[in-house]
Tab-separated table of C-alpha atoms in Angstrom:
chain	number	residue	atom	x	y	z
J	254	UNK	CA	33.292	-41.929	-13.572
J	255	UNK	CA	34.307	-38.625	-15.021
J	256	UNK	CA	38.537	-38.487	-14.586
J	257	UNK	CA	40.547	-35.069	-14.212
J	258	UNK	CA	41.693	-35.776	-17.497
J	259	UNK	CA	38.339	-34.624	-19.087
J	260	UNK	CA	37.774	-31.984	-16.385
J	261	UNK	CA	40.866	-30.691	-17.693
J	262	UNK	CA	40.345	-30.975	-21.382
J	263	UNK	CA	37.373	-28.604	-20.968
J	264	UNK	CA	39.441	-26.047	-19.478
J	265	UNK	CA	39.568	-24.958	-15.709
J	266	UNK	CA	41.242	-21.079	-15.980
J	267	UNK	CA	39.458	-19.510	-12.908
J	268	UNK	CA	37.424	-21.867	-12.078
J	269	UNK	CA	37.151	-22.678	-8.242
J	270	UNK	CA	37.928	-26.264	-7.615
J	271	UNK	CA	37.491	-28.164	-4.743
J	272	UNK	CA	39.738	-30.963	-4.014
J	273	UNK	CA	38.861	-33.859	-1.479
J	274	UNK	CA	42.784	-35.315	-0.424
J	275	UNK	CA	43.390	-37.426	2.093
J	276	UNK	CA	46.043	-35.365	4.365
J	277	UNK	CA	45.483	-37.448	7.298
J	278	UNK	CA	49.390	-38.380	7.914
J	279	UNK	CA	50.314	-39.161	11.244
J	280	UNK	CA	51.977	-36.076	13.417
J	281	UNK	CA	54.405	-36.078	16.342
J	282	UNK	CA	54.470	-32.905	18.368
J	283	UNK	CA	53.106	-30.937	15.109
J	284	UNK	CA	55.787	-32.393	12.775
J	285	UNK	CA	54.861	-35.130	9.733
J	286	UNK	CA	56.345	-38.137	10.153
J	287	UNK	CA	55.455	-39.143	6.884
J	288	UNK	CA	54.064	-37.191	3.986
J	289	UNK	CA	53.266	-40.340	1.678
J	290	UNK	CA	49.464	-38.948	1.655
J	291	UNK	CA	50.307	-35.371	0.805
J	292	UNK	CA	52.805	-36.357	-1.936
J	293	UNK	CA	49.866	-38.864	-3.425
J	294	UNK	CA	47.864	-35.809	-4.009
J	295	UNK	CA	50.453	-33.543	-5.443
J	296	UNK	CA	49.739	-34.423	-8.791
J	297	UNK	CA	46.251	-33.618	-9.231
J	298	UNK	CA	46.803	-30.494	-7.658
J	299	UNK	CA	49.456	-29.056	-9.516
J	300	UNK	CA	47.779	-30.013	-12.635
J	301	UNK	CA	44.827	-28.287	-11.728
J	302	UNK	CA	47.234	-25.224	-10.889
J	303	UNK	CA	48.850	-25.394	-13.925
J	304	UNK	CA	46.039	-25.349	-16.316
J	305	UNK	CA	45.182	-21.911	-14.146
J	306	UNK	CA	42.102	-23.280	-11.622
J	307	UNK	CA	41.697	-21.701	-8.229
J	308	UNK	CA	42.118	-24.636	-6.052
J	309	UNK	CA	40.786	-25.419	-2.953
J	310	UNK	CA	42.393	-28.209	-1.289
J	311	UNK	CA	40.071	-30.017	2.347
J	312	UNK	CA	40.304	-33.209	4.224
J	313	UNK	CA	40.408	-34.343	7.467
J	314	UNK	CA	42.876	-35.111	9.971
J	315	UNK	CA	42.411	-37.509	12.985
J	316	UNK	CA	39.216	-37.609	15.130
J	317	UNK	CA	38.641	-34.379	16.370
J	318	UNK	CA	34.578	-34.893	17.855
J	319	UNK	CA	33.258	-31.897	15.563
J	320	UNK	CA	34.831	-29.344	17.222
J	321	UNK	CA	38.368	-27.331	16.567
J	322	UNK	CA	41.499	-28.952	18.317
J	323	UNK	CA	44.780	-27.378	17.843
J	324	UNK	CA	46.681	-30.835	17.825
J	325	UNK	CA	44.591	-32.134	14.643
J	326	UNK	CA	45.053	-28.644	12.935
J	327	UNK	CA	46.079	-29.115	9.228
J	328	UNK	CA	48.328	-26.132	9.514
J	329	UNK	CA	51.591	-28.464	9.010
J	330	UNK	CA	50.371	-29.792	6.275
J	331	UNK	CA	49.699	-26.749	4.365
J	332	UNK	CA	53.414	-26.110	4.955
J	333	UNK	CA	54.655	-29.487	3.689
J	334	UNK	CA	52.186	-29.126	1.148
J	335	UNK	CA	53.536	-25.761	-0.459
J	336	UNK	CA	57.113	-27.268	0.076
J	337	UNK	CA	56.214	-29.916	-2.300
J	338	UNK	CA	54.349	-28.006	-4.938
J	339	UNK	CA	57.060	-25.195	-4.830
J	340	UNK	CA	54.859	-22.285	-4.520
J	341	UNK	CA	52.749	-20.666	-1.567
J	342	UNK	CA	49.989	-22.428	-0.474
J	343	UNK	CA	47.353	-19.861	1.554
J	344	UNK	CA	45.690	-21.694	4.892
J	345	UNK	CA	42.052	-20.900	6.235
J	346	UNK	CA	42.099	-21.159	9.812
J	347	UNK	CA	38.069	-22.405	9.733
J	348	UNK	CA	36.368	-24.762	7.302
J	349	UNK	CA	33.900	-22.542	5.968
J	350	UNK	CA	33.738	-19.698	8.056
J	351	UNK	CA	34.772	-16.344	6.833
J	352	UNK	CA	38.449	-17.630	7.545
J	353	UNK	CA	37.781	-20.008	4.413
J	354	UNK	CA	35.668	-17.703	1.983
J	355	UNK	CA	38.424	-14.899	2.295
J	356	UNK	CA	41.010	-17.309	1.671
J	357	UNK	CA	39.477	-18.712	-1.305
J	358	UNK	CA	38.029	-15.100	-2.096
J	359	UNK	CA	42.139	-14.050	-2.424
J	360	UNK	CA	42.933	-17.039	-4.523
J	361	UNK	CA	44.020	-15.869	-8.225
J	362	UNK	CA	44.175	-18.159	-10.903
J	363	UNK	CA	47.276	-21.262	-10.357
J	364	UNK	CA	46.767	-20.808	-6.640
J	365	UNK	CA	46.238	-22.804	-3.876
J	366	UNK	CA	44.272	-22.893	-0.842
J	367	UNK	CA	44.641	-25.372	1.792
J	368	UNK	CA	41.210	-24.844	4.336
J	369	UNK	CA	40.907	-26.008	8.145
J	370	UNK	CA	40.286	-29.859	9.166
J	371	UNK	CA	36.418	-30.880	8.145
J	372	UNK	CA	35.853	-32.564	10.780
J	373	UNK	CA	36.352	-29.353	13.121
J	374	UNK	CA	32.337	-29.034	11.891
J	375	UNK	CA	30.519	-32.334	12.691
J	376	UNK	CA	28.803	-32.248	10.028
J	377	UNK	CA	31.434	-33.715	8.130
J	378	UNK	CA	31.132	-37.060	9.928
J	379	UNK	CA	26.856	-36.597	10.670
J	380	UNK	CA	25.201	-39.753	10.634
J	381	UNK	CA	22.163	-37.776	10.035
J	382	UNK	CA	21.325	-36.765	6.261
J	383	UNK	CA	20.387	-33.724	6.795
J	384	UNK	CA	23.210	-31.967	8.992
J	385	UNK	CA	25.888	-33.837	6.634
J	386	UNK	CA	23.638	-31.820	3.778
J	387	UNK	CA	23.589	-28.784	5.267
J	388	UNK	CA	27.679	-28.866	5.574
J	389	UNK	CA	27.765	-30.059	2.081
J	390	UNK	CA	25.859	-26.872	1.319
J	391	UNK	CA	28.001	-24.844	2.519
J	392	UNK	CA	31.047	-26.428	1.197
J	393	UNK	CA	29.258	-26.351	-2.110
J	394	UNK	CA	29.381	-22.447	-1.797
J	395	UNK	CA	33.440	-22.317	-1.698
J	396	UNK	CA	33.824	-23.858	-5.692
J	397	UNK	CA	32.009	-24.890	-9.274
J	398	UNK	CA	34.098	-27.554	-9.547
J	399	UNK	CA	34.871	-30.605	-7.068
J	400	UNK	CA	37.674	-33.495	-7.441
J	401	UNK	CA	37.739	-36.440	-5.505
J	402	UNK	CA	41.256	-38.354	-4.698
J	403	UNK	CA	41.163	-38.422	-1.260
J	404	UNK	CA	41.102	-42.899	-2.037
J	405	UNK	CA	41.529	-43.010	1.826
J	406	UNK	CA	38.588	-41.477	2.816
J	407	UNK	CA	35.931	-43.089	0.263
J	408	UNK	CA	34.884	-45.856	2.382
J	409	UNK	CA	33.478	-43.361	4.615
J	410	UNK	CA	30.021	-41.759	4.279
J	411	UNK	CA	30.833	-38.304	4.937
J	412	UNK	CA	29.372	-34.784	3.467
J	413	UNK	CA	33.091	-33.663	1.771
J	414	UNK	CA	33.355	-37.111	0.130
J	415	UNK	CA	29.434	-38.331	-0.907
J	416	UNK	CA	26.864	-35.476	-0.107
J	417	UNK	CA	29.185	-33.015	-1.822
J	418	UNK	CA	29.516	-34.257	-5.496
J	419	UNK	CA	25.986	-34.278	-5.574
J	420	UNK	CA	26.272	-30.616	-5.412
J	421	UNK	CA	28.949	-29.873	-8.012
J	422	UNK	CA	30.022	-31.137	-11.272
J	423	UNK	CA	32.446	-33.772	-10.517
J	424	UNK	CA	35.437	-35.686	-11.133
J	425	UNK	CA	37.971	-38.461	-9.572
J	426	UNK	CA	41.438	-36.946	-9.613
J	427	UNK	CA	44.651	-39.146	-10.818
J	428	UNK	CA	45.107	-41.118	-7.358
J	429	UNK	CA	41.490	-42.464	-6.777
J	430	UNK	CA	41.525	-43.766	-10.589
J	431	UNK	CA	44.905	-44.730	-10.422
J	432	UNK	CA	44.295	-46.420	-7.157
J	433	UNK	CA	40.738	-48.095	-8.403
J	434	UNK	CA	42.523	-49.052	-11.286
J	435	UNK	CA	44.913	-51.355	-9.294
J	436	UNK	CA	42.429	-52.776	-7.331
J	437	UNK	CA	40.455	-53.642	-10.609
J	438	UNK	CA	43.557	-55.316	-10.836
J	439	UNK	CA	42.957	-57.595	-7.951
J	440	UNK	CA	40.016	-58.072	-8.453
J	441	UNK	CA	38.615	-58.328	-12.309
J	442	UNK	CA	42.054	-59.758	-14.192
J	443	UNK	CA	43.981	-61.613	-11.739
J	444	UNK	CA	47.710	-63.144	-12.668
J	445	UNK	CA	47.829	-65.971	-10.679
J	446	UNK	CA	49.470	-67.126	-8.622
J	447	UNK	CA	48.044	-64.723	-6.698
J	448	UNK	CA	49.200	-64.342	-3.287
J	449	UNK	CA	47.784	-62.388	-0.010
J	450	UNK	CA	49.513	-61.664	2.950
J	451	UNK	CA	47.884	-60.173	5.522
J	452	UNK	CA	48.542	-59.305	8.918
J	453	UNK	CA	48.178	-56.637	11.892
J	454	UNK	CA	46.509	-56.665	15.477
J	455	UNK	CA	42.862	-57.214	14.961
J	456	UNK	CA	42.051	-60.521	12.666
J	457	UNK	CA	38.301	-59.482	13.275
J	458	UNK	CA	39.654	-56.629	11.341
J	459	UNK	CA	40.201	-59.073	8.561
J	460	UNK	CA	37.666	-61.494	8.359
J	461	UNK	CA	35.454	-60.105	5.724
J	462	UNK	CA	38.396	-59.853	3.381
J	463	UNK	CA	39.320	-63.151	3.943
J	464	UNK	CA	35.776	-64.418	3.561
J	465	UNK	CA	36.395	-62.791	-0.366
J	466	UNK	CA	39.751	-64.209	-0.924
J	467	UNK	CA	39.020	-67.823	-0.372
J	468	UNK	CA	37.551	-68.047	-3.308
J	469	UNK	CA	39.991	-65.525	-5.341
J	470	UNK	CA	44.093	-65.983	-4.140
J	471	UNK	CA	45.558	-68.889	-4.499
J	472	UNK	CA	47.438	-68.570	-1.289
J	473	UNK	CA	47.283	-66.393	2.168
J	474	UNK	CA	49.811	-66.241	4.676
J	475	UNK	CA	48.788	-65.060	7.834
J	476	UNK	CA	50.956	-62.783	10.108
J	477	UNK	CA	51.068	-59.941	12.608
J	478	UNK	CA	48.741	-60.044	16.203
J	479	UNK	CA	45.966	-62.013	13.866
J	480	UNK	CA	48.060	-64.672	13.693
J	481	UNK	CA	47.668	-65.880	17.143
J	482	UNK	CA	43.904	-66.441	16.868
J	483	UNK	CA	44.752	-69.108	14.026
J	484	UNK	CA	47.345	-70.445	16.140
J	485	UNK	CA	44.495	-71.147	18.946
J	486	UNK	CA	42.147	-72.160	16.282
J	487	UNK	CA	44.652	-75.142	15.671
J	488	UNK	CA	44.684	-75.740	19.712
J	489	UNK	CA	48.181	-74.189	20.112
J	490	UNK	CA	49.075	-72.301	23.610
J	491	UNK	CA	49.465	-68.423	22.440
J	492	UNK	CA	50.556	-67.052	25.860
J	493	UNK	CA	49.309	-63.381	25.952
J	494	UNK	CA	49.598	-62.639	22.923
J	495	UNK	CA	47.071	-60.578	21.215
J	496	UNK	CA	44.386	-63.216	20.993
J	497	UNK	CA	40.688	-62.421	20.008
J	498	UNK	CA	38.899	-65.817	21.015
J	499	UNK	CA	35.001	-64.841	19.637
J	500	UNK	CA	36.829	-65.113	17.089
J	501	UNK	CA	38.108	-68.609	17.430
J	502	UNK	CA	34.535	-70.291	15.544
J	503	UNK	CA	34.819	-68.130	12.770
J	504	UNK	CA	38.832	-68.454	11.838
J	505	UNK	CA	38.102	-72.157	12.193
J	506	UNK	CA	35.814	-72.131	9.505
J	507	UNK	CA	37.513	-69.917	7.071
J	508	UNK	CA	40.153	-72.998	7.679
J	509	UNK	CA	38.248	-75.490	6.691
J	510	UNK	CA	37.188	-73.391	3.540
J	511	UNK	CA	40.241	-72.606	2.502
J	512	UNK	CA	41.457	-76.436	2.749
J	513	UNK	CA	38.093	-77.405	0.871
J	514	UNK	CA	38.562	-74.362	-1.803
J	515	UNK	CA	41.941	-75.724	-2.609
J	516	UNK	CA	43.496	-72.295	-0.854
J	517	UNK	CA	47.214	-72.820	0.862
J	518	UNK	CA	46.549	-71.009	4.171
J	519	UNK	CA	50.077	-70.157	5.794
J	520	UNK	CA	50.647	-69.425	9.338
J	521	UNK	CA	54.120	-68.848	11.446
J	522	UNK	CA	56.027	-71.405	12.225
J	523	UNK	CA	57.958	-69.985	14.291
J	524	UNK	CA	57.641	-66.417	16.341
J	525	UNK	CA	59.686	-64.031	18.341
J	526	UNK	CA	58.149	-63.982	22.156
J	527	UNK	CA	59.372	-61.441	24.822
J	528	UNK	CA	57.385	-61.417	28.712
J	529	UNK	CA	56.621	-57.717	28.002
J	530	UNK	CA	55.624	-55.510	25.040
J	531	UNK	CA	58.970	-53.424	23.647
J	532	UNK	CA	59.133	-49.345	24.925
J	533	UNK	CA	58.647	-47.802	21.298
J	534	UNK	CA	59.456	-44.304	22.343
J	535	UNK	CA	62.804	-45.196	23.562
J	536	UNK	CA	63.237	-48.368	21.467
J	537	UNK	CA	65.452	-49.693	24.074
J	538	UNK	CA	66.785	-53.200	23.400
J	539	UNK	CA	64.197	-56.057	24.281
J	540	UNK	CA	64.583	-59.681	25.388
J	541	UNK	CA	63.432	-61.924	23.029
J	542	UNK	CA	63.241	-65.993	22.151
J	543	UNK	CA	62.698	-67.290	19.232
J	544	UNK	CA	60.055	-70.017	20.011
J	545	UNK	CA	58.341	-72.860	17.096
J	546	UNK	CA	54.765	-71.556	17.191
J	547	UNK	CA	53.401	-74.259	18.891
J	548	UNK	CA	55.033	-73.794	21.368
J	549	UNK	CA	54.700	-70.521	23.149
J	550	UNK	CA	55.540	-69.952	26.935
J	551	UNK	CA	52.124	-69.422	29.347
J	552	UNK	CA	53.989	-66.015	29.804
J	553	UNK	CA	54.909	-65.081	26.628
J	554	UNK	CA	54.033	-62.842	23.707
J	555	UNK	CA	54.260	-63.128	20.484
J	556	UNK	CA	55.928	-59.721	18.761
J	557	UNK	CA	57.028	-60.470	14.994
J	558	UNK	CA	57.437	-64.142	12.865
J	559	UNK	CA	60.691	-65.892	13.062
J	560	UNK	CA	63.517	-66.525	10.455
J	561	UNK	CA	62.257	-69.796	9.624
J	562	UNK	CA	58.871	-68.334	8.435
J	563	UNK	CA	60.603	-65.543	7.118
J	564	UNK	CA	62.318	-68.051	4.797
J	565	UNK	CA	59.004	-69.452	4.412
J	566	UNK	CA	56.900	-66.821	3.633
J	567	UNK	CA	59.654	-65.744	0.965
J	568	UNK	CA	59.295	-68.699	-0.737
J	569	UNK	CA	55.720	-68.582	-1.090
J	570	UNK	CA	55.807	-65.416	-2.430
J	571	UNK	CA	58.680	-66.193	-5.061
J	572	UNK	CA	56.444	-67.661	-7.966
J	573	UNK	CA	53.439	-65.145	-7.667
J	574	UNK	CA	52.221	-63.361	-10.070
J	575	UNK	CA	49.817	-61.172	-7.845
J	576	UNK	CA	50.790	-60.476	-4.582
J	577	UNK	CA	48.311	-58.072	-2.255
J	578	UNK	CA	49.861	-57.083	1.663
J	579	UNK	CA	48.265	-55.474	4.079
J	580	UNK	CA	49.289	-55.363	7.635
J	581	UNK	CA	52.746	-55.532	9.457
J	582	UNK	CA	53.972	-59.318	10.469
J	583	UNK	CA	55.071	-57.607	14.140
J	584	UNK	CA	55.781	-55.067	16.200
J	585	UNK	CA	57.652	-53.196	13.285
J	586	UNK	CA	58.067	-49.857	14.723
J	587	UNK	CA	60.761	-51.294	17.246
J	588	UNK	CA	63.865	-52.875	15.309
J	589	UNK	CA	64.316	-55.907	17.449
J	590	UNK	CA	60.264	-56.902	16.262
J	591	UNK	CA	60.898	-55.378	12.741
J	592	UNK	CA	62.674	-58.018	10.970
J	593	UNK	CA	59.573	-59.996	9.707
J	594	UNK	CA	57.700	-57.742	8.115
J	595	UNK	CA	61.345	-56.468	6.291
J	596	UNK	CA	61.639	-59.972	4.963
J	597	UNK	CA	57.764	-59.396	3.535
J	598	UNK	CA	58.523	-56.383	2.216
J	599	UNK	CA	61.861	-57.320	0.490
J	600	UNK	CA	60.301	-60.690	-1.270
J	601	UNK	CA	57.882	-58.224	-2.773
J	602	UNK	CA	60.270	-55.880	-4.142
J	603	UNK	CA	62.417	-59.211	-5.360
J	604	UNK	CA	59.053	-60.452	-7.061
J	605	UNK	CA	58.640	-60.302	-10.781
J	606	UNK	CA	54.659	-60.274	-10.072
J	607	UNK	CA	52.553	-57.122	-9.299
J	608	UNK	CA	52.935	-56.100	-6.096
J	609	UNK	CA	50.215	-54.119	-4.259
J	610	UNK	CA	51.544	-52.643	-0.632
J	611	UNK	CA	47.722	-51.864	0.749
J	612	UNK	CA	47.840	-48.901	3.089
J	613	UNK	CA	47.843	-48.239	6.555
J	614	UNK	CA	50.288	-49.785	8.514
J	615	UNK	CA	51.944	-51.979	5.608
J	616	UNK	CA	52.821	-48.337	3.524
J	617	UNK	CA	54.020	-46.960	6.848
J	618	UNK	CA	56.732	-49.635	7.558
J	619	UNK	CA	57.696	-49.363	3.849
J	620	UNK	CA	58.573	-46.161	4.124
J	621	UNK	CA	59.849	-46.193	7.801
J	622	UNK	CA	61.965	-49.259	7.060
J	623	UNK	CA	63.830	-47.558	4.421
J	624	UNK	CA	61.999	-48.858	1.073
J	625	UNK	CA	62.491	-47.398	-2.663
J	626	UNK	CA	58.425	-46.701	-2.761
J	627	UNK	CA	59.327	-47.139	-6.370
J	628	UNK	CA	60.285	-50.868	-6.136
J	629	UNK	CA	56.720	-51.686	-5.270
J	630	UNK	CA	53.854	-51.947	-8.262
J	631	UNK	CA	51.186	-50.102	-5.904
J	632	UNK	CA	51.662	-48.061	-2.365
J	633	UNK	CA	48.038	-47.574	-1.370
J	634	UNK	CA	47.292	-44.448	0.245
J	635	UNK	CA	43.966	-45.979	2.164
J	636	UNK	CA	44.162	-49.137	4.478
J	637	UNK	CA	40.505	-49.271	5.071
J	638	UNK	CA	39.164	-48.199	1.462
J	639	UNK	CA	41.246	-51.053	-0.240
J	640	UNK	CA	40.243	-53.971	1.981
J	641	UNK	CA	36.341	-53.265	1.979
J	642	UNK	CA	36.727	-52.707	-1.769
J	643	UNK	CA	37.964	-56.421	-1.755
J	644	UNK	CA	35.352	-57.519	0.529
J	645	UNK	CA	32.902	-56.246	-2.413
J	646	UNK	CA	31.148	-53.591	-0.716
J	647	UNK	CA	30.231	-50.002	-2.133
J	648	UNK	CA	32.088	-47.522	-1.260
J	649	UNK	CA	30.016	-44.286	-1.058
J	650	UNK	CA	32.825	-42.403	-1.988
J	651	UNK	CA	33.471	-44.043	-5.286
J	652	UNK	CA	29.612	-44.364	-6.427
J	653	UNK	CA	29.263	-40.747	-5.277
J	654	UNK	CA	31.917	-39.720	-8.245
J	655	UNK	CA	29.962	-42.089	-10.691
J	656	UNK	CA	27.752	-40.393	-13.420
């Protein structure tokens, strides 16, 4: 694929270009909680500023249905976003309505436009070809140019991010490549060991991913609500914990696999349990046991991994050479459930290996825990993009930007 780099050799004064970011950061009564996402994108567009284009900067921002919805309006984040960039950033208050054409109409060369969540119009998100076309059309008609490094949003078959560069000349701006080039990383030259740690609520989430890595890492260690599923798989009492048991057959297998593939396969040995789930608005102190994992009460749940497999999980990390995370070890967001997926996150900024923090949640508690994001090799910027681009699927979103 074409890279902003070459986009940018051939010279972009006055030229109207489109740029697909991913500003979907998470909002609490209209105010960012974190900007990681709008700071990954910074770079491309103030190079594209710089060399004098008239940039036009869309994504989405939660799940609005296809229609407008003042609580998903990206408003704030034209705000944060001219904070960061220094310099006025204009704001359509429609997608590409007459809103967005005189906003992009006004722009003068090294200035930036910021237009109204895509999926306000639904066919941003269309399953059917042609609406998604039709919207790609008319997004078509706001630049000459378009720029893709919204990484976060290229798993996803949607007119801004695949029907779209079929309708301009385009480019991937400096996070997708940087981003692809990490996960090339994981993928095509390996340092082994190479370690995996995943974790979160859903293992069915996970299993695809895991199907990949048993015959890539070296070692997984399994944390977060997921973990309870392999507990059960063993025949251990979970309590009511998070527990998904269709999954039970299929986690069973990947066991055996991983024990024939020569894969260590890591689970908690111990676990934090509490008889109810922790008040996160308040964060009001919680009672808690610390429990060996086989041995969790009928009426228990299991919130974070213990200090014994904090210990543990350290120590399997300490000789890696590759380490991929994705997905919190607990409850994370409340500080008595927090303390396991700290220790994670600490034995990766202790590593001397490459150390990839993949999205979603796992970025999140990096930077809500207090993190330098600069001790890490890789902070992801897309949960969902990274994992199916381990499982080895396509993502339409990356093939769209190919030549």
């Amino acid at each position: 694929m074409k890279t902003i780099d070459e986009l940018l050799a051939d010279g972009v004064s006055g030229k109207r270009v489109f740029v697909r970011a991913d500003l979907n950061v998470p909002l609490a009564d209209g105010t960012i909680t974190d900007d990681g996402r709008i700071r990954a994108v910074v770079p491309t567009i103030k190079a594209l500023a710089d060399a004098g284009a008239e940039v036009v900067v869309a994504s989405h921002l939660g799940r609005p249905k296809g229609v407008p919805d003042p609580a998903f309006s990206l408003l704030p984040v034209a705000e944060r976003l001219a904070e960061l960039l220094g310099t006025p950033v204009a704001f359509a208050e429609d997608t590409v309505g007459p809103a967005a054409h005189a906003a992009v109409d006004g722009l003068e060369p090294g200035q930036v436009a910021v237009v109204e969540n895509l999926r306000f119009n639904p066919g941003e998100t269309s399953k059917d070809d042609t609406e998604r076309g039709e919207f790609a059309d008319r997004l078509a008609a706001l630049a000459d140019v378009y720029v893709g490094d919204g990484f976060g949003a290229v798993h996803r078959k949607h007119a801004s991010v695949y029907d779209l560069p079929a309708r301009l000349p385009h480019y991937a701006g400096y996070l997708i490549a940087r981003e692809v080039g990490v996960l090339k990383k994981l993928t095509d030259d390996v340092r082994r060991p190479y370690v995996v740690v995943l974790g979160g609520a859903k293992v069915s989430d996970k299993l695809a991913v895991i199907d990949q890595l048993l015959g890539k890492a070296d070692r997984l260690l399994i944390g977060g609500g997921m973990a309870y599923t392999f507990l059960k798989a063993q025949g251990h009492e979970v309590g009511i914990s998070l527990l998904q048991e269709d999954q039970i057959p299929a986690v069973k297998e990947y066991m055996e696999r991983a024990e024939k593939n020569g894969v260590e396969l890591v689970l908690p040995v111990d676990v934090l349990v509490s008889p109810e789930f922790p008040d996160l608005k308040t964060k009001a102190p919680s009672q808690y046991t610390v429990v060996d994992a086989d041995k969790i009460p009928a009426d228990q749940e299991g919130l974070d991994i213990g200090p014994r497999t904090r210990e543990l999980y350290a120590s399997k990390l300490g000789d890696a050479e590759t380490v991929f995370w994705n997905g919190p070890m607990g409850v994370f967001e409340h500080p008595d459930y927090a303390e396991g997926t700290k220790a994670v996150a600490q034995a990766l900024v202790d590593s001397d290996g490459f150390t990839v923090v993949g999205g979603g949640d796992s970025a999140a508690a990096v930077r809500t825990l207090g993190f330098d994001e600069n001790a890490f090799g890789h902070i992801s910027t897309g949960g969902g993009a990274s994992l199916e681009y381990l499982e080895g699927k396509t993502l339409p979103g990356l093939a769209a930007l190919e030549d």
